[in-house]
Structures are given as structure tokens and as C-alpha cells.
mmCIF file of C-alpha atoms in Angstrom:
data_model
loop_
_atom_site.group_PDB
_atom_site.id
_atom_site.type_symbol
_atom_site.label_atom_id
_atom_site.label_comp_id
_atom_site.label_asym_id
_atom_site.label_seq_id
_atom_site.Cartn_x
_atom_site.Cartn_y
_atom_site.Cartn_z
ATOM 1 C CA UNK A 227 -146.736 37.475 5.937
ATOM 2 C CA UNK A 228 -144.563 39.706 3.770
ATOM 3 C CA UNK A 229 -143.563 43.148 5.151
ATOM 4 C CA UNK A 230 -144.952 46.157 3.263
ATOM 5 C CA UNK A 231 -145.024 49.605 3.145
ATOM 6 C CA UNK A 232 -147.049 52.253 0.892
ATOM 7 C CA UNK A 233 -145.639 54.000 -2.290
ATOM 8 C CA UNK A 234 -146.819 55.699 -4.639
ATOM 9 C CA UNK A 235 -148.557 53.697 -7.821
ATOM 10 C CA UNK A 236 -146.113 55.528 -9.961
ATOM 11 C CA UNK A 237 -142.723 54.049 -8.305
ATOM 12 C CA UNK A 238 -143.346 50.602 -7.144
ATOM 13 C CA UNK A 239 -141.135 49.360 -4.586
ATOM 14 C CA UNK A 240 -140.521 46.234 -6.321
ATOM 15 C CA UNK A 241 -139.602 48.411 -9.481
ATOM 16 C CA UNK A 242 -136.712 49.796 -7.129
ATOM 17 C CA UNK A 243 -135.522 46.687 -6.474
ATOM 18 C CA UNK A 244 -135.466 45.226 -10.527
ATOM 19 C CA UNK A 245 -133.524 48.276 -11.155
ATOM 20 C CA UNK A 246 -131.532 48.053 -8.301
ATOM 21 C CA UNK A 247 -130.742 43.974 -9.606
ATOM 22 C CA UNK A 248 -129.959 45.059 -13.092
ATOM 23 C CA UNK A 249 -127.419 48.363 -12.224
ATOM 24 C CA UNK A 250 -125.542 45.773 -9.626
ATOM 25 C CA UNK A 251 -124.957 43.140 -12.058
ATOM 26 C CA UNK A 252 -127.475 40.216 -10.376
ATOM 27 C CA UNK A 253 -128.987 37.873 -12.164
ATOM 28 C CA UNK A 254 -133.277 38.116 -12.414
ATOM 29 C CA UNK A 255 -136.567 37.146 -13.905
ATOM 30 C CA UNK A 256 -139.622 37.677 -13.496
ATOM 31 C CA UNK A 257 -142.847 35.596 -13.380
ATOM 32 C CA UNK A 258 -146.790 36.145 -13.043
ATOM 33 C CA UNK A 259 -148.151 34.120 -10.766
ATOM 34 C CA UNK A 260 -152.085 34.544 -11.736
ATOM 35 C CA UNK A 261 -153.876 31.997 -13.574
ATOM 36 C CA UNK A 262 -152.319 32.284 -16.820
ATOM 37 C CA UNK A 263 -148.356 31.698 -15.115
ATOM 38 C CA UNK A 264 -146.571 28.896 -15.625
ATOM 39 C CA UNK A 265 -146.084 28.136 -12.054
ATOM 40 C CA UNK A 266 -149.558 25.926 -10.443
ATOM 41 C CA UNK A 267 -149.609 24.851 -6.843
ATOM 42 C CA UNK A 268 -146.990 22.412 -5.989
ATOM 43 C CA UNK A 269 -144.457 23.700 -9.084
ATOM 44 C CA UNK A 270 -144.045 27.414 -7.618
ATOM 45 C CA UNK A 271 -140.715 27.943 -7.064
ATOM 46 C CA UNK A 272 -139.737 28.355 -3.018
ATOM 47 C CA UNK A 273 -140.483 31.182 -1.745
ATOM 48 C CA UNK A 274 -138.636 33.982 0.503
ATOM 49 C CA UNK A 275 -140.624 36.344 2.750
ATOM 50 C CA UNK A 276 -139.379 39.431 4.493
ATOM 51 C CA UNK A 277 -140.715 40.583 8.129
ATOM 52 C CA UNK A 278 -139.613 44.175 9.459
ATOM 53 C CA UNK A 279 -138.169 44.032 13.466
ATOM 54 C CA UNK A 280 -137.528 47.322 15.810
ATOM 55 C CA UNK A 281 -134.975 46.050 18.132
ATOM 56 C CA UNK A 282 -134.681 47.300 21.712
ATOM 57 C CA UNK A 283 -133.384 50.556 20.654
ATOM 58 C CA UNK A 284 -135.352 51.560 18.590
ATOM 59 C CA UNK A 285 -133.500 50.266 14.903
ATOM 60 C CA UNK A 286 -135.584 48.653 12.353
ATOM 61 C CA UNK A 287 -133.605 45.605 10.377
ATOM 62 C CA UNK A 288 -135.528 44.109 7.412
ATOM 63 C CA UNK A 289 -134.930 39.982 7.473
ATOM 64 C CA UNK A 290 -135.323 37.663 4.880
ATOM 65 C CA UNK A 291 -135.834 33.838 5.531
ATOM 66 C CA UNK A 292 -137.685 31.026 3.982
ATOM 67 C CA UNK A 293 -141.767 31.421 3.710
ATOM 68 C CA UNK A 294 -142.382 27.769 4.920
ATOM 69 C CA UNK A 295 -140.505 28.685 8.011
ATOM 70 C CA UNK A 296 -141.067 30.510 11.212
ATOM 71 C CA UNK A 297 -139.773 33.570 12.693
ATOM 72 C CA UNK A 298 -137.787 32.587 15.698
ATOM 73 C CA UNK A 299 -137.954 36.280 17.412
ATOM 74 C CA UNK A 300 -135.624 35.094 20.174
ATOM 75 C CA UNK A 301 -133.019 33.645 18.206
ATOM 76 C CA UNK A 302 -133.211 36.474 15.837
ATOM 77 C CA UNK A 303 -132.821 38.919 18.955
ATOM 78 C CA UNK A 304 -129.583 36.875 20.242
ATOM 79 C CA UNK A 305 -128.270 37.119 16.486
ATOM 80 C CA UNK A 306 -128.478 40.687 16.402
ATOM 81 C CA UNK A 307 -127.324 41.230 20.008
ATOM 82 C CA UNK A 308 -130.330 42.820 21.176
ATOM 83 C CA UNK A 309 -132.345 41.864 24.059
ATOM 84 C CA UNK A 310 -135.842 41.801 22.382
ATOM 85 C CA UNK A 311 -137.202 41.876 18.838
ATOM 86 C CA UNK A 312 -140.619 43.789 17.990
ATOM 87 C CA UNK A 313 -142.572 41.840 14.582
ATOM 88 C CA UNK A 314 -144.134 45.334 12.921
ATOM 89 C CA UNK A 315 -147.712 44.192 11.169
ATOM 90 C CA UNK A 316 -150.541 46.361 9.957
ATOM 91 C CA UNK A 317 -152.514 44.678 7.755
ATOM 92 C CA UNK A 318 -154.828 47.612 7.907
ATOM 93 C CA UNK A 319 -152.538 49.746 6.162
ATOM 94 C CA UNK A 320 -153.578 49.937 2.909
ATOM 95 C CA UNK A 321 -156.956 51.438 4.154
ATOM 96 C CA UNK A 322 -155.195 54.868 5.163
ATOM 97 C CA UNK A 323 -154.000 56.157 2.241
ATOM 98 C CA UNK A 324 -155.390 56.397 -0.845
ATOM 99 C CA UNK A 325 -154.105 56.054 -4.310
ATOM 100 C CA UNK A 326 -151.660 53.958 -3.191
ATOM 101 C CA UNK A 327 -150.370 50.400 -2.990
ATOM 102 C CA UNK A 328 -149.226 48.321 -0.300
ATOM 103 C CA UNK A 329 -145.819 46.912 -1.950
ATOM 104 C CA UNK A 330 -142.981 44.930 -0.765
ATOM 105 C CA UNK A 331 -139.885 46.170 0.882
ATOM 106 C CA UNK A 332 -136.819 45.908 -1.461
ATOM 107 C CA UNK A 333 -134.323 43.377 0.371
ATOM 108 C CA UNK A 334 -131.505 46.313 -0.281
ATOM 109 C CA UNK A 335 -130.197 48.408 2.766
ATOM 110 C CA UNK A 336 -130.236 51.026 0.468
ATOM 111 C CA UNK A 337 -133.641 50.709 -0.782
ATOM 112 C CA UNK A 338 -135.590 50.124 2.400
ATOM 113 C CA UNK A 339 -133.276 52.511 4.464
ATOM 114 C CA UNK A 340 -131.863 50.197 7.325
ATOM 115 C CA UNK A 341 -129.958 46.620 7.906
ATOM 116 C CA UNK A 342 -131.018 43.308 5.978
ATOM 117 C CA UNK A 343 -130.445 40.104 7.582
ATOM 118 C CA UNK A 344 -131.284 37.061 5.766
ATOM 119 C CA UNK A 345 -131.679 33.369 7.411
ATOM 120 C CA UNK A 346 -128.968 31.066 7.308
ATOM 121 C CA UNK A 347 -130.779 28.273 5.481
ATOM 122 C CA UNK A 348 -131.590 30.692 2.691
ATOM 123 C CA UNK A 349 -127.261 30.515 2.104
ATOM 124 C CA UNK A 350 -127.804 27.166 -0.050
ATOM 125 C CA UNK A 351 -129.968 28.214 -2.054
ATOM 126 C CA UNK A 352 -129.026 29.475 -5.617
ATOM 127 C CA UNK A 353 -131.616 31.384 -5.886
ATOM 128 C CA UNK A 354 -134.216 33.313 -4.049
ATOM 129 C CA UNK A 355 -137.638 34.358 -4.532
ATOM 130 C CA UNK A 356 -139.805 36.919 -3.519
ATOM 131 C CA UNK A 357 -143.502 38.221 -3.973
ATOM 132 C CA UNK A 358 -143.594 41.681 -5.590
ATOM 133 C CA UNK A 359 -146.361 43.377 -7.108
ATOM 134 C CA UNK A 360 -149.826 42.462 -9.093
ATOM 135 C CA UNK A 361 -149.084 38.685 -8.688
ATOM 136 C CA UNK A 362 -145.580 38.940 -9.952
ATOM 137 C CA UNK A 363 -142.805 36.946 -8.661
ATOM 138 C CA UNK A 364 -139.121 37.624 -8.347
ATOM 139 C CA UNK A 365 -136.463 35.397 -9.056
ATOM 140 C CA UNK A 366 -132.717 36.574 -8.422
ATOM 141 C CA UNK A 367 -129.150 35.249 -7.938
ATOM 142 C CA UNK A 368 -128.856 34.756 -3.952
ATOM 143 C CA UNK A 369 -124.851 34.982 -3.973
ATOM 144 C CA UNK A 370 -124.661 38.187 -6.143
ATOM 145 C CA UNK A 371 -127.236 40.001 -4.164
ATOM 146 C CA UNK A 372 -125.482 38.499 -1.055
ATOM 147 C CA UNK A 373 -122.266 40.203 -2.563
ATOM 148 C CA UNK A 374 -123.714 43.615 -4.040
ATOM 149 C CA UNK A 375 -126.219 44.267 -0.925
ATOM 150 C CA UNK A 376 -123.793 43.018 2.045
ATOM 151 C CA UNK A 377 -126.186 40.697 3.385
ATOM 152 C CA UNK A 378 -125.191 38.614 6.319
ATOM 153 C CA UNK A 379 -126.753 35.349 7.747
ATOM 154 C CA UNK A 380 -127.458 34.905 11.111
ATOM 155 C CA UNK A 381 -130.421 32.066 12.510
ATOM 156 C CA UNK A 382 -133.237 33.706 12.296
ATOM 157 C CA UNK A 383 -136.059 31.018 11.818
ATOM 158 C CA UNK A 384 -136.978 27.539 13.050
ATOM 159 C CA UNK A 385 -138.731 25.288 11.283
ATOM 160 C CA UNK A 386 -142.536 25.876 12.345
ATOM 161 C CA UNK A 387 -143.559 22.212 13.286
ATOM 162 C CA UNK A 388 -140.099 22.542 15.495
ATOM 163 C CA UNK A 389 -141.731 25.297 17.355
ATOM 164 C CA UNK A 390 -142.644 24.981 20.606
ATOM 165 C CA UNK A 391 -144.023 27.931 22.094
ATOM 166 C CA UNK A 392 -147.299 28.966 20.981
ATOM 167 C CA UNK A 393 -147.231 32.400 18.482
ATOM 168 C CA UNK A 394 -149.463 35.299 20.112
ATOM 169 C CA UNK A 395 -150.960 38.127 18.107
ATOM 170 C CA UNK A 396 -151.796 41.039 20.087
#
């Protein structure tokens, strides 16, 4: 699950974020991931996801952590010295309003308009990736937008075979 938020067609999110990468000096590509792309199941380059909290008082913080790995809400909660974290979802979103797209949050304070976090195992990577729009996929320099975005690393996931309390939906 990938956070998202509606904007309009004209201004993607993701769109944002390339331009964002290329005024801040980081390093990107791009790929398309639908049947003509180069990438095919098991060669897809790893994959980041991003998940939007509200913390106990009320402040959203956008996190970033590994797509194979599992939100650890508790740990994230202790990292960011709140007492509870709240997951925000709504996959029923796109529904609401139309003429719009359901897009990806740009993994930029700036851009997305509160804190970014990103997982501590994501630190040794060279680079990250991340869906963005129409089956496109975005490749960028992890320790230049580290540097350019102030990103800081905290535990935030747990490896999801690890886990050992059962995830609820409500």
C-alpha cells in the first residue's frame, strides 16, 4: 500500500517530485513498468513504499521504508516520540472526485506539506525506488535526496515474517 492523495490530472504529484529531483541536483530515471518495460517479475528493481501516520496530536509525517517490509506502528510511534501512530487508508478515494487521479505523495517535506521519515534499512541502499504514475517507476539517488530533503532514519518497519502480532483492518 502506497499513500495517495488526489491532484489534479494537469499537475501530477509525481511530476512535483521529478522537478523537485532535477532543481536539487539528485540523480533520477525513470522507467515504465507495463508490459513493454524492461523490468519482468523477479528483475524489478526493489521497491520503496510510503504510508501517511497522524500521531497523537494530531501531525501527519509521511514515512518511507522498504515495500517487502512491514509497518511496525509501535516502533514507529517510539521513534517519533509519540504515544500512538494512526495508518491513514482510503482506498475509496478515487471514487469522490472526479477528473482526477489518485497519485503518490512526493517523499519531500516540502512537497507533501509535513515531516518525512524514512526506515533505517532503506540507509544502505544507493538507490531508492518508488511507484509514481501510469505504471511509471522512479529511480533516484537515496543519499542526495537524504541530503537535499533532510530526511532522517529512525526504525520504522520489521520484517513481516518477524511479525508477531496479527495486523487488523478496521
Amino acid at each position: 500500500m502506497t499513500t495517495a492523495t488526489l491532484v489534479p490530472s494537469e499537475r501530477q504529484a509525481t511530476g512535483w517530485f521529478e522537478d523537485w529531483l532535477a532543481e536539487h541536483g539528485v540523480p533520477y530515471g525513470v522507467a515504465d513498468t507495463r508490459p513493454t518495460s524492461p523490468w519482468s517479475g523477479d528483475d524489478q528493481p526493489p521497491v520503496a513504499k510510503t504510508v501517511t501516520v497522524i500521531d497523537d496530536q494530531a501531525n501527519p509525517h509521511l514515512l518511507v521504508f522498504d515495500a517487502g517490509a512491514c509497518l511496525d506502528l509501535d516502533a514507529a510511534a517510539r521513534a517519533l516520540k509519540c504515544r500512538w501512530l494512526t495508518m491513514l487508508a482510503g482506498p475509496d478515494r478515487p471514487q469522490r472526485v472526479m477528473g482526477r487521479q489518485l497519485e503518490p505523495l512526493p517523499p519531500v517535506p516540502e512537497l507533501c506539506g509535513f515531516p518525512v521519515h524514512a526506515d533505517e534499512e532503506l540507509r544502505s541502499s544507493l538507490t531508492l525506488t518508488l511507484h509514481g504514475t501510469a505504471g511509471r517507476l522512479l529511480t533516484f539517488s537515496r543519499a542526495v535526496w537524504e541530503r537535499e530533503a533532510g530526511i532522517r532514519y529512525f526504525r520504522l518497519a520489521t520484517n513481516c515474517s518477524e511479525s508477531t502480532e496479527p495486523i487488523e483492518w478496521y
